Tab-separated table of C-alpha atoms in Angstrom:
chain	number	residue	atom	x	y	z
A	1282	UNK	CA	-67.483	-37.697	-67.833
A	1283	UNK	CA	-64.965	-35.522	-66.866
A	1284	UNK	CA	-61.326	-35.651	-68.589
A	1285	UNK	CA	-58.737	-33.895	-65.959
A	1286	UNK	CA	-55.729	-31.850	-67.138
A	1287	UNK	CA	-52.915	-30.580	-65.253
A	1288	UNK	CA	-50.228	-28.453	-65.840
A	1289	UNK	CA	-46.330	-29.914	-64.570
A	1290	UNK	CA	-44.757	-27.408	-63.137
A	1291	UNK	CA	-42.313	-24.425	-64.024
A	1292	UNK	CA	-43.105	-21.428	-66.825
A	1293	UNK	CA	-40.400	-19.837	-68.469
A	1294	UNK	CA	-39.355	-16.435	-65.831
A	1295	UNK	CA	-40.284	-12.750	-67.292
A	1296	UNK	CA	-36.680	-11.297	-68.354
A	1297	UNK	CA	-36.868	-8.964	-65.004
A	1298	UNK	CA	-36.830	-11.473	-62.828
A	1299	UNK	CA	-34.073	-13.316	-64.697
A	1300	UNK	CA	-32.138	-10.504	-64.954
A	1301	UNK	CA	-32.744	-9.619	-61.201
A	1302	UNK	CA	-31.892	-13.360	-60.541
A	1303	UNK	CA	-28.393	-12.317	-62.033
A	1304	UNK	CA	-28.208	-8.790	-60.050
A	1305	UNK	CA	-28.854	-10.609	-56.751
A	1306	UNK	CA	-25.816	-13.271	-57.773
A	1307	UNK	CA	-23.775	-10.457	-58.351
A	1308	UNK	CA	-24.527	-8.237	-55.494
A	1309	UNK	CA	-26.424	-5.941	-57.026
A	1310	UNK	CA	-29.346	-6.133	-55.314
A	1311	UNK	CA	-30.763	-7.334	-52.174
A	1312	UNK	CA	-33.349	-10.224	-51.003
A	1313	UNK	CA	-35.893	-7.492	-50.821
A	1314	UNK	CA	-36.034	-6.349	-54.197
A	1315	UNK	CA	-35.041	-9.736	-55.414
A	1316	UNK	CA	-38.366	-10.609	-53.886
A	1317	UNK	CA	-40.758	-7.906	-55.040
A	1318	UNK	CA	-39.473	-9.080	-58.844
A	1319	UNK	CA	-40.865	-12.622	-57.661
A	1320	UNK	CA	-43.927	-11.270	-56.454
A	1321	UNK	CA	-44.484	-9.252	-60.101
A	1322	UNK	CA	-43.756	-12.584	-61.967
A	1323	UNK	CA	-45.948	-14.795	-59.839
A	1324	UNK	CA	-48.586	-12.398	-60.080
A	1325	UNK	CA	-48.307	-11.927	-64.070
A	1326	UNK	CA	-48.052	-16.057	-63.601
A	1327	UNK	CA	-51.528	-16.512	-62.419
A	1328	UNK	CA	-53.311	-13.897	-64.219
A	1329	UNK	CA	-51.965	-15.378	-67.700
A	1330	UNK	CA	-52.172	-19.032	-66.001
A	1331	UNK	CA	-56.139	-18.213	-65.350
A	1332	UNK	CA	-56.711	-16.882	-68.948
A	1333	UNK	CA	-55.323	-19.983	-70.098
A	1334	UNK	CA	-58.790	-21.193	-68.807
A	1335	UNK	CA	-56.825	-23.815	-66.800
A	1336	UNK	CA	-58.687	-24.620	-63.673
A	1337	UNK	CA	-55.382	-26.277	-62.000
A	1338	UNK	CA	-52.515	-24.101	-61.821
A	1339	UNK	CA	-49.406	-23.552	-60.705
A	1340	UNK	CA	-46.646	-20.791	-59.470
A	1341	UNK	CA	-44.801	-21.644	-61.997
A	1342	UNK	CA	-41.720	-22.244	-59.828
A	1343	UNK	CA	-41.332	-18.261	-60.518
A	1344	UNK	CA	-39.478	-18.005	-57.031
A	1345	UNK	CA	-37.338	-21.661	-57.299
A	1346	UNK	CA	-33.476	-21.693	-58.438
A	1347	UNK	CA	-34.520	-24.636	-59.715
A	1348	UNK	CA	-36.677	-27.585	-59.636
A	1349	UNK	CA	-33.952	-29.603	-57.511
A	1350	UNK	CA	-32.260	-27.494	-55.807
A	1351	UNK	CA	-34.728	-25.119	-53.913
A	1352	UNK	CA	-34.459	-27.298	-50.430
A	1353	UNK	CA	-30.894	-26.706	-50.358
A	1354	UNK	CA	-30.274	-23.036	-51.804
A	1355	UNK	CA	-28.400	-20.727	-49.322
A	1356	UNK	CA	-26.714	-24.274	-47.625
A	1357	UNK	CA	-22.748	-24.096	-47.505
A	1358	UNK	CA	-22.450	-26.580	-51.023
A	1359	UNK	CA	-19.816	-28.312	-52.704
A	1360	UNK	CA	-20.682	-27.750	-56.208
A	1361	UNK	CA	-18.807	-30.883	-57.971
A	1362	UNK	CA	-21.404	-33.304	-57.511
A	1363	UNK	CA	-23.303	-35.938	-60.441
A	1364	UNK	CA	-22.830	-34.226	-64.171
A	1365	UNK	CA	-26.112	-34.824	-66.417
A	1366	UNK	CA	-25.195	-34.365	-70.024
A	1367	UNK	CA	-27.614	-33.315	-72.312
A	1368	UNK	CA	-28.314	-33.984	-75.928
A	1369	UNK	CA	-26.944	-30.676	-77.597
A	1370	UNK	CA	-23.790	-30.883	-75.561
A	1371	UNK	CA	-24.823	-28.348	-72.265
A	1372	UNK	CA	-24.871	-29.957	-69.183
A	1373	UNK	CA	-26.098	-29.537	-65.362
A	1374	UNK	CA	-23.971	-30.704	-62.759
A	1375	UNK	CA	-25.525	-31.220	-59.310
A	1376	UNK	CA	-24.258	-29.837	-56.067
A	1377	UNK	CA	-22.950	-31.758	-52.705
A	1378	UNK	CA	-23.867	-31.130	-49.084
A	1379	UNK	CA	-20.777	-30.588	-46.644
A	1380	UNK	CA	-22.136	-30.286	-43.183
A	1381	UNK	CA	-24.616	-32.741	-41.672
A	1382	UNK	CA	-28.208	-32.152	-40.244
A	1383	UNK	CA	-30.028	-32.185	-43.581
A	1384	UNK	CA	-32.724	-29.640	-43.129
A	1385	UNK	CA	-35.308	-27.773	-46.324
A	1386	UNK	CA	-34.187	-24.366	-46.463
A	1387	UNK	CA	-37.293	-24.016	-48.695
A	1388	UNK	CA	-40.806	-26.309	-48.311
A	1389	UNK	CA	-43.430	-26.638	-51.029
A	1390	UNK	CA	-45.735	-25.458	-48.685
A	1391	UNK	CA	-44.328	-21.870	-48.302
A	1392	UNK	CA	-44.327	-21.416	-51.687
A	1393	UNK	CA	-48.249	-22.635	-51.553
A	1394	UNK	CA	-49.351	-19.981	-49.078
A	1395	UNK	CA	-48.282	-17.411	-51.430
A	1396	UNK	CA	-49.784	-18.561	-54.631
A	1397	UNK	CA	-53.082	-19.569	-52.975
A	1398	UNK	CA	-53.423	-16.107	-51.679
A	1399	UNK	CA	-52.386	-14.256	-54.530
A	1400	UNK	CA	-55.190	-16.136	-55.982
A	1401	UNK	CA	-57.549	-15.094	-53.739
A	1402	UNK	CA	-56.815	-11.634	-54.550
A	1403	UNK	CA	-56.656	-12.245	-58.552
A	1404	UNK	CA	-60.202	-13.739	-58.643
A	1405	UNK	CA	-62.077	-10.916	-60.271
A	1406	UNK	CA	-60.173	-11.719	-63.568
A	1407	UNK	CA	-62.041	-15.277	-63.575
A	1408	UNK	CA	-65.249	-16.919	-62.568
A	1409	UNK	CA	-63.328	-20.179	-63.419
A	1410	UNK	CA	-62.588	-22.495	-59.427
A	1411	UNK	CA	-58.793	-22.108	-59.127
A	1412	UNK	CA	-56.893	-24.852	-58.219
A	1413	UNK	CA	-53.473	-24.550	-57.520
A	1414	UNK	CA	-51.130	-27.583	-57.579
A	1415	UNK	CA	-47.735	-27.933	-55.910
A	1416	UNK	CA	-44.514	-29.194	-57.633
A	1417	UNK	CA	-41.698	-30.644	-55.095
A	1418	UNK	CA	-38.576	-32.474	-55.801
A	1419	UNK	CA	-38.279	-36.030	-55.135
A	1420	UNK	CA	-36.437	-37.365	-52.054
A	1421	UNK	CA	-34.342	-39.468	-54.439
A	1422	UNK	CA	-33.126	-36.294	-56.509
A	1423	UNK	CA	-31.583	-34.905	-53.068
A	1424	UNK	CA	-30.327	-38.118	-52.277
A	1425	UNK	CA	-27.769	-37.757	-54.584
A	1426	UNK	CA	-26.459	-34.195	-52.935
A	1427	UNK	CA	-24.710	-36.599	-50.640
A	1428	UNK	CA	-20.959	-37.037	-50.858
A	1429	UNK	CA	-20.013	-40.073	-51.977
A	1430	UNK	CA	-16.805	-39.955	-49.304
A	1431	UNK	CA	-19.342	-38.749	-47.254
A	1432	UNK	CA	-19.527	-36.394	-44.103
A	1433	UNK	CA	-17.171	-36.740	-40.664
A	1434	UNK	CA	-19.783	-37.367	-38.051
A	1435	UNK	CA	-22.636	-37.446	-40.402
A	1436	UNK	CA	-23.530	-40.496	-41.841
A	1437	UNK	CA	-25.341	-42.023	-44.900
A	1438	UNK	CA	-28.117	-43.697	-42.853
A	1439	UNK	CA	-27.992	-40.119	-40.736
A	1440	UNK	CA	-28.690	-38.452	-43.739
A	1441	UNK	CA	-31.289	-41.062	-45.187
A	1442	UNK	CA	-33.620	-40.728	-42.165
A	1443	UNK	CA	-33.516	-36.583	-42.242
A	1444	UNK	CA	-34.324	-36.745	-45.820
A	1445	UNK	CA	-36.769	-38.852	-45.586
A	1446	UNK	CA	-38.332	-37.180	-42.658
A	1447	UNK	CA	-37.821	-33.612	-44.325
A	1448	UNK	CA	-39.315	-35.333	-47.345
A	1449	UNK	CA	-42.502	-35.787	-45.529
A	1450	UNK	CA	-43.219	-33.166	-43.859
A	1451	UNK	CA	-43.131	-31.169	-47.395
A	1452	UNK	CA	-45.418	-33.569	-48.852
A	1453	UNK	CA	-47.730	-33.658	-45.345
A	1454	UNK	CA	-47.276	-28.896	-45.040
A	1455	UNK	CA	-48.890	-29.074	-48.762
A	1456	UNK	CA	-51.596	-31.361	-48.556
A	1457	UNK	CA	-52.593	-29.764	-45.176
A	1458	UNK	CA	-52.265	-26.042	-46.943
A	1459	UNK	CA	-54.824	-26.974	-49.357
A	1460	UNK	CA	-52.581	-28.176	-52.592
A	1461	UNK	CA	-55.005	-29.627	-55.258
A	1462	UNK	CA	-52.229	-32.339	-56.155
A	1463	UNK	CA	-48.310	-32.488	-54.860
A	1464	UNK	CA	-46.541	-33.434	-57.536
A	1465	UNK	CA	-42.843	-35.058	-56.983
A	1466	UNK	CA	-40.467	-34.362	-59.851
A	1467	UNK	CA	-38.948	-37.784	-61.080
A	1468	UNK	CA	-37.006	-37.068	-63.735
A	1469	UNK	CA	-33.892	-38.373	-62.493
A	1470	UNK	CA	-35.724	-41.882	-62.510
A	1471	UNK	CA	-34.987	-42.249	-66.523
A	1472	UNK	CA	-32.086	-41.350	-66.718
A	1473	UNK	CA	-30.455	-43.474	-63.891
A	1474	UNK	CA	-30.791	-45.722	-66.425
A	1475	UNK	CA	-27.171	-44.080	-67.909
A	1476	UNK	CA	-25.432	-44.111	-64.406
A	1477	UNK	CA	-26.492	-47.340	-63.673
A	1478	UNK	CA	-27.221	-49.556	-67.082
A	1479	UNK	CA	-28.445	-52.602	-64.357
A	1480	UNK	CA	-31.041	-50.725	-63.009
A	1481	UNK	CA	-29.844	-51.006	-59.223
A	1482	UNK	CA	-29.845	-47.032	-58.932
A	1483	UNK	CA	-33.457	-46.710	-60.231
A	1484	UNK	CA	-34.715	-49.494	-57.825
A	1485	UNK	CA	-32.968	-47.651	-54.868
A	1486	UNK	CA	-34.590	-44.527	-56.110
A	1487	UNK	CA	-38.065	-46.477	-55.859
A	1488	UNK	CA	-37.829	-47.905	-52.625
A	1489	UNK	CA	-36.631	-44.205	-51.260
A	1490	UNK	CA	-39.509	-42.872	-52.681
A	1491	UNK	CA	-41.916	-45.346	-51.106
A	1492	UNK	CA	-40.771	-45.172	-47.800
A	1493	UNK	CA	-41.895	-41.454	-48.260
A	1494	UNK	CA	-45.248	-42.383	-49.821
A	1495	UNK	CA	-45.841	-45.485	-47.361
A	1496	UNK	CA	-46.252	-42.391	-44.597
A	1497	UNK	CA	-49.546	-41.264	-46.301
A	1498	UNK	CA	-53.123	-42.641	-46.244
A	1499	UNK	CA	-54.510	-44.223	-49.563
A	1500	UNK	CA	-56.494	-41.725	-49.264
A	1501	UNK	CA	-53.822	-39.064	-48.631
A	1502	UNK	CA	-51.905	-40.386	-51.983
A	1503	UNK	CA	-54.999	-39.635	-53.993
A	1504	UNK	CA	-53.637	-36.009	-54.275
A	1505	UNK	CA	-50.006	-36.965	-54.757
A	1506	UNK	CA	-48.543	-37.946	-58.523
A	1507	UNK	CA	-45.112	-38.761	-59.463
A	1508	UNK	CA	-43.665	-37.068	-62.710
A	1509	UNK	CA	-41.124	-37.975	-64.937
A	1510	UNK	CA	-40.078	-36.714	-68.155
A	1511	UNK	CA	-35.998	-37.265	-70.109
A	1512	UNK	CA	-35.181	-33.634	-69.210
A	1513	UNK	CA	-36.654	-30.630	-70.699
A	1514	UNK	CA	-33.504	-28.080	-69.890
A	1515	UNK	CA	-32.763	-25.203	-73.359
A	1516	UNK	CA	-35.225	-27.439	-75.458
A	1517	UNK	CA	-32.933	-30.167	-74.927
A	1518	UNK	CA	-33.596	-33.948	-73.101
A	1519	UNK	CA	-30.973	-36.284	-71.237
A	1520	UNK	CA	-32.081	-39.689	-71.226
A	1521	UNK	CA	-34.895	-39.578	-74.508
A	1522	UNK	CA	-32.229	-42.455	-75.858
A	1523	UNK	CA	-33.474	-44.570	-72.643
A	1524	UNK	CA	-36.589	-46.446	-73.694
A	1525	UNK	CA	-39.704	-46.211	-71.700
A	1526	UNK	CA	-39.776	-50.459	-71.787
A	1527	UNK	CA	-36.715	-50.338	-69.268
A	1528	UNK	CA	-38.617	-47.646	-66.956
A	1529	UNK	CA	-42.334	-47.822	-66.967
A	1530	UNK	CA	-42.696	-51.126	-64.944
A	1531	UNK	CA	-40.745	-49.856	-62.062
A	1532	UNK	CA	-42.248	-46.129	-62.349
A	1533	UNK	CA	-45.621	-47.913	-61.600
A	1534	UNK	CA	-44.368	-49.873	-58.754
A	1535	UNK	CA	-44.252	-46.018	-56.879
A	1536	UNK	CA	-46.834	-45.738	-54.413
A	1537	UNK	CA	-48.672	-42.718	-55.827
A	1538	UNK	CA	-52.283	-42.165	-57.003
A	1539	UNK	CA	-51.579	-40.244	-60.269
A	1540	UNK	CA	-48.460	-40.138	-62.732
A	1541	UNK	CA	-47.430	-37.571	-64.942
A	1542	UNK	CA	-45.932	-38.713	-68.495
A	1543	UNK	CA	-44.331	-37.282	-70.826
A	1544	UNK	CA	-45.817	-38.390	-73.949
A	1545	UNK	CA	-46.019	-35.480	-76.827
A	1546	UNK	CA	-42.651	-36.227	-77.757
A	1547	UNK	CA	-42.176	-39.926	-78.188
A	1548	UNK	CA	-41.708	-41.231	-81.069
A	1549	UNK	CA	-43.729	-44.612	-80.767
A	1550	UNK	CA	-46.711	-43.142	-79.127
A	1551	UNK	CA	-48.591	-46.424	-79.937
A	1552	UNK	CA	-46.359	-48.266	-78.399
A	1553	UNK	CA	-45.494	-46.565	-75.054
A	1554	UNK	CA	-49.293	-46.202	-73.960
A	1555	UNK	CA	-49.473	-49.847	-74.633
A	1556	UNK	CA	-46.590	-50.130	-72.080
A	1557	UNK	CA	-48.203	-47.919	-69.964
A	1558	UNK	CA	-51.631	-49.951	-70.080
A	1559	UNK	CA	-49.459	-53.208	-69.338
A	1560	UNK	CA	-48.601	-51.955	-65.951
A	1561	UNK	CA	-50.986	-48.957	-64.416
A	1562	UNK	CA	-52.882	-50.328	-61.348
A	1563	UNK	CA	-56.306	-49.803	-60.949
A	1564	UNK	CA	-56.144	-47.289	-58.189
A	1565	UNK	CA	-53.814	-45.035	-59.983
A	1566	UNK	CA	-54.328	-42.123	-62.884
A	1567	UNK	CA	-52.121	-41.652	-65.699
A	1568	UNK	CA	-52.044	-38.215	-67.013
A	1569	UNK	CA	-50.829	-38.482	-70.581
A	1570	UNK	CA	-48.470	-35.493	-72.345
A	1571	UNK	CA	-49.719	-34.184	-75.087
A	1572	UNK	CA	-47.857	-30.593	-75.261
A	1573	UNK	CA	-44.165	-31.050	-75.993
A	1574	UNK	CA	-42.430	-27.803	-74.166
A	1575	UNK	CA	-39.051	-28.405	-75.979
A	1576	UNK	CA	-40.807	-27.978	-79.891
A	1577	UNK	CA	-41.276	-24.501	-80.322
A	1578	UNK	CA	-44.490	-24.979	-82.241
A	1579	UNK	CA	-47.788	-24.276	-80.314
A	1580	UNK	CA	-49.633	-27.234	-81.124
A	1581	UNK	CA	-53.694	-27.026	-82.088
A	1582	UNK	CA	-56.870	-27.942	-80.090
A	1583	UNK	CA	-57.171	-30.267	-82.491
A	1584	UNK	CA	-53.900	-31.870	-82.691
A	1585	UNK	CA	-54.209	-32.139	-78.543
A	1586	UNK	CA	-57.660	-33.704	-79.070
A	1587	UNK	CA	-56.675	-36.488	-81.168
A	1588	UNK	CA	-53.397	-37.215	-79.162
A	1589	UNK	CA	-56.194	-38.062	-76.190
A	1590	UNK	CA	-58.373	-39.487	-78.101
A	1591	UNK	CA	-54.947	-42.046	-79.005
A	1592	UNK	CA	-53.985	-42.440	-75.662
A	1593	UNK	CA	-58.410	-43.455	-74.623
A	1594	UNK	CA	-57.849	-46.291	-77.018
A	1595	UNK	CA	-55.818	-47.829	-73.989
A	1596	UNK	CA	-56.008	-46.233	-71.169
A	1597	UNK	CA	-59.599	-46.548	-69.235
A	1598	UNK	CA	-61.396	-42.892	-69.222
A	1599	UNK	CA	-61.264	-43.232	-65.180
A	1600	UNK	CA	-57.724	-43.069	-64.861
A	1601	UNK	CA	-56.624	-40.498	-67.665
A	1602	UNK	CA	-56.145	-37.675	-67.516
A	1603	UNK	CA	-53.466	-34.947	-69.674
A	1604	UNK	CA	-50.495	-32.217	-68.760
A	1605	UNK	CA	-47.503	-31.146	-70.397
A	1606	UNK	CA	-44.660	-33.285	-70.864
A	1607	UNK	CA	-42.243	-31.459	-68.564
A	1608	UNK	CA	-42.053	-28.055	-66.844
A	1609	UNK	CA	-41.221	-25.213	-69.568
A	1610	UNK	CA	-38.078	-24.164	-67.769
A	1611	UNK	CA	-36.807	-26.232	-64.816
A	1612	UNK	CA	-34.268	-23.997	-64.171
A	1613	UNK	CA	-34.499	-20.674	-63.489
A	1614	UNK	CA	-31.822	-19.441	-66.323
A	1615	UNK	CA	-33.452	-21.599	-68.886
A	1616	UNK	CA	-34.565	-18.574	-72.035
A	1617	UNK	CA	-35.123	-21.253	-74.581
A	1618	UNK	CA	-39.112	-21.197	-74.275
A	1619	UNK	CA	-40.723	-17.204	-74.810
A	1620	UNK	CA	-43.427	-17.145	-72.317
A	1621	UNK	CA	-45.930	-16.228	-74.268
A	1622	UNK	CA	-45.449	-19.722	-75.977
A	1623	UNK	CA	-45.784	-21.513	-73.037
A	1624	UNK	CA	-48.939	-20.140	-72.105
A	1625	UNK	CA	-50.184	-20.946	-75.927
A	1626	UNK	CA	-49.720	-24.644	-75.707
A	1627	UNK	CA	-51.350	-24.430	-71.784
A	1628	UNK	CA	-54.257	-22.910	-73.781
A	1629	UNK	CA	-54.113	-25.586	-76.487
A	1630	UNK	CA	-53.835	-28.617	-73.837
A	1631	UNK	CA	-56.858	-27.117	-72.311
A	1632	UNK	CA	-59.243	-26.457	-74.989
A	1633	UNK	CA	-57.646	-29.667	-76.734
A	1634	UNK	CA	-58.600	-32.032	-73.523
A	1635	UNK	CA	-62.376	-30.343	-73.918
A	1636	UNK	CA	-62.974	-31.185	-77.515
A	1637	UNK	CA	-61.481	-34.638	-76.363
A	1638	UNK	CA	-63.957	-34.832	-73.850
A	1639	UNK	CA	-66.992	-33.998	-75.909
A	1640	UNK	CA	-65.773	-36.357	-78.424
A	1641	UNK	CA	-65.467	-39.184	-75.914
A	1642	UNK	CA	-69.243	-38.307	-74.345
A	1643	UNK	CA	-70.664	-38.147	-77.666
């Protein structure tokens, strides 16, 4: 038997490249060195990523603004788009497009090559196979970088059928460049739940994301996962109020093969995986949380091991799997999380989801 685990997506940035993210704003400094920081931090990324003794990794969005907004970074942006409170009071507020045809500034894919062959040139450190796994944001997130007056000479349906096209050819550049698993970031799928209290906005965000997926073999959507977590921005959430009962049947209705979960932090454990084992399909994988990036305590081996061992009482061994609840700093200003902590619970998800497995095979 063999349990997979997966990391989500973005590690907290070393403080020089935050603080060159800042110079570069300012005028400080140029793309170059802006870049050679990013190179340093994705390099220190994967060396601490491989000690973990994680087999899948990722770049740790090291070079991303953010999560969302990496396709449309250096685009001519209004930025008084959708606000997303958050629980302690912060908020994010999203940006809008002003000129029409919608093209990625930034693909998945070109972060990819880089990672992939940094690794190839980090693999003395490790005897461990590397796989590296690609986090991209979901067509539905940019969906909403449209203005709702909308664009002269640009329409809505204009705009739908770039980002849908743009959509897939990310998807299509990283399962071609090798990605291990493409993982779409979903997170604005729970809380559309507070826009849109009818569920009409999360349906619509669906059906986007399916005519995306619906491009891709069965076999092709094998290696792509959905994710979705209530926010996980300066150790605070935005829609953890929404419950999972509202969200989980249509989160299972996406045409993916595997689905990321945040899990750690739910109150009702119990209860959610039984949700979640009323509506997986057979052909798809649920990867459980059982790190919770927001508590600053590094959970235990053990404590990971018997949060699987929970989650095998419902879910069938062939389709689980575990991660992290969310990323450890979506955004690329986000200090909350040290580093060194985020690493610690990678290590404790990992060695956690081995016990697990020995205890299962036993």
């Amino acid at each position: 038997m063999s349990l997979p685990t997966e990391p989500i997506g973005s590690i907290p940035r070393p403080a020089y490249l935050i603080q060159a993210n800042r110079d570069f704003a300012a005028g400080r400094i140029g793309q170059r060195e802006l870049d050679e920081y990013r190179e340093r931090a994705l390099r220190d990324t994967i060396e601490k990523f491989i000690a973990t003794g994680s087999e899948v990794i990722t770049d740790g969005e090291q070079s991303k603004p953010s999560f969302a907004t990496y396709p449309v970074a250096g685009l001519k942006l209004n930025p008084g788009g959708q606000v997303v409170p958050f629980a302690d009071g912060h908020i994010r507020q999203l940006p809008l497009l002003t000129e029409g045809n919608f093209r990625y500034q930034a693909h998945g894919g070109d972060y990819l090559r880089k990672t992939r062959e940094m690794v190839r040139t980090t693999r003395s450190v490790t005897d461990l196979p590397v796989k590296v796994k690609q986090a991209v944001i979901a067509p539905s997130m940019l969906s909403m970088f449209y203005p709702p007056l909308g664009i002269s000479g640009y329409s809505r349906e204009q705009f739908h059928d770039d980002l849908v096209n743009e959509a897939e050819a990310e998807l299509r550049g990283c399962l071609e460049g090798g990605a291990h698993k493409v993982q779409m970031d979903f997170t604005e799928g729970r809380v559309s739940y507070k826009l849109d209290p009818d569920g009409g906005m999360l349906r619509r965000f669906v059906a986007l994301n399916n005519e995306v997926l619906d491009r891709f073999s069965p076999e092709e959507r094998q290696r792509i996962g959905v994710h979705t977590c209530p926010g996980g921005d300066q150790d605070s959430t935005h829609s953890a109020d929404i419950d999972y009962a509202k969200f989980l049947p249509r989160f299972f209705d996406l045409h993916a093969g595997n689905f990321y979960l945040q899990m750690a932090s739910e109150p009702d454990r119990r209860r959610m995986l039984a949700l979640v084992r009323e509506h997986i399909k057979p052909d798809q994988r649920v990867f459980i949380g059982v790190t919770d990036p927001i508590n600053p305590r590094v959970e235990t081996p053990q404590e990971v091991c018997e949060r699987v061992l929970e989650a095998a009482e419902f879910i069938p061994l062939s389709q689980l799997g575990t991660g992290d609840d969310c990323g450890f700093a979506p955004f690329a200003d986000d200090t909350s999380t040290p580093r060194e902590t985020a690493f610690a619970k990678i290590r404790a998800r990992v060695e956690g989801t081995r016990l697990a497995e020995e205890r299962l095979s036993a």
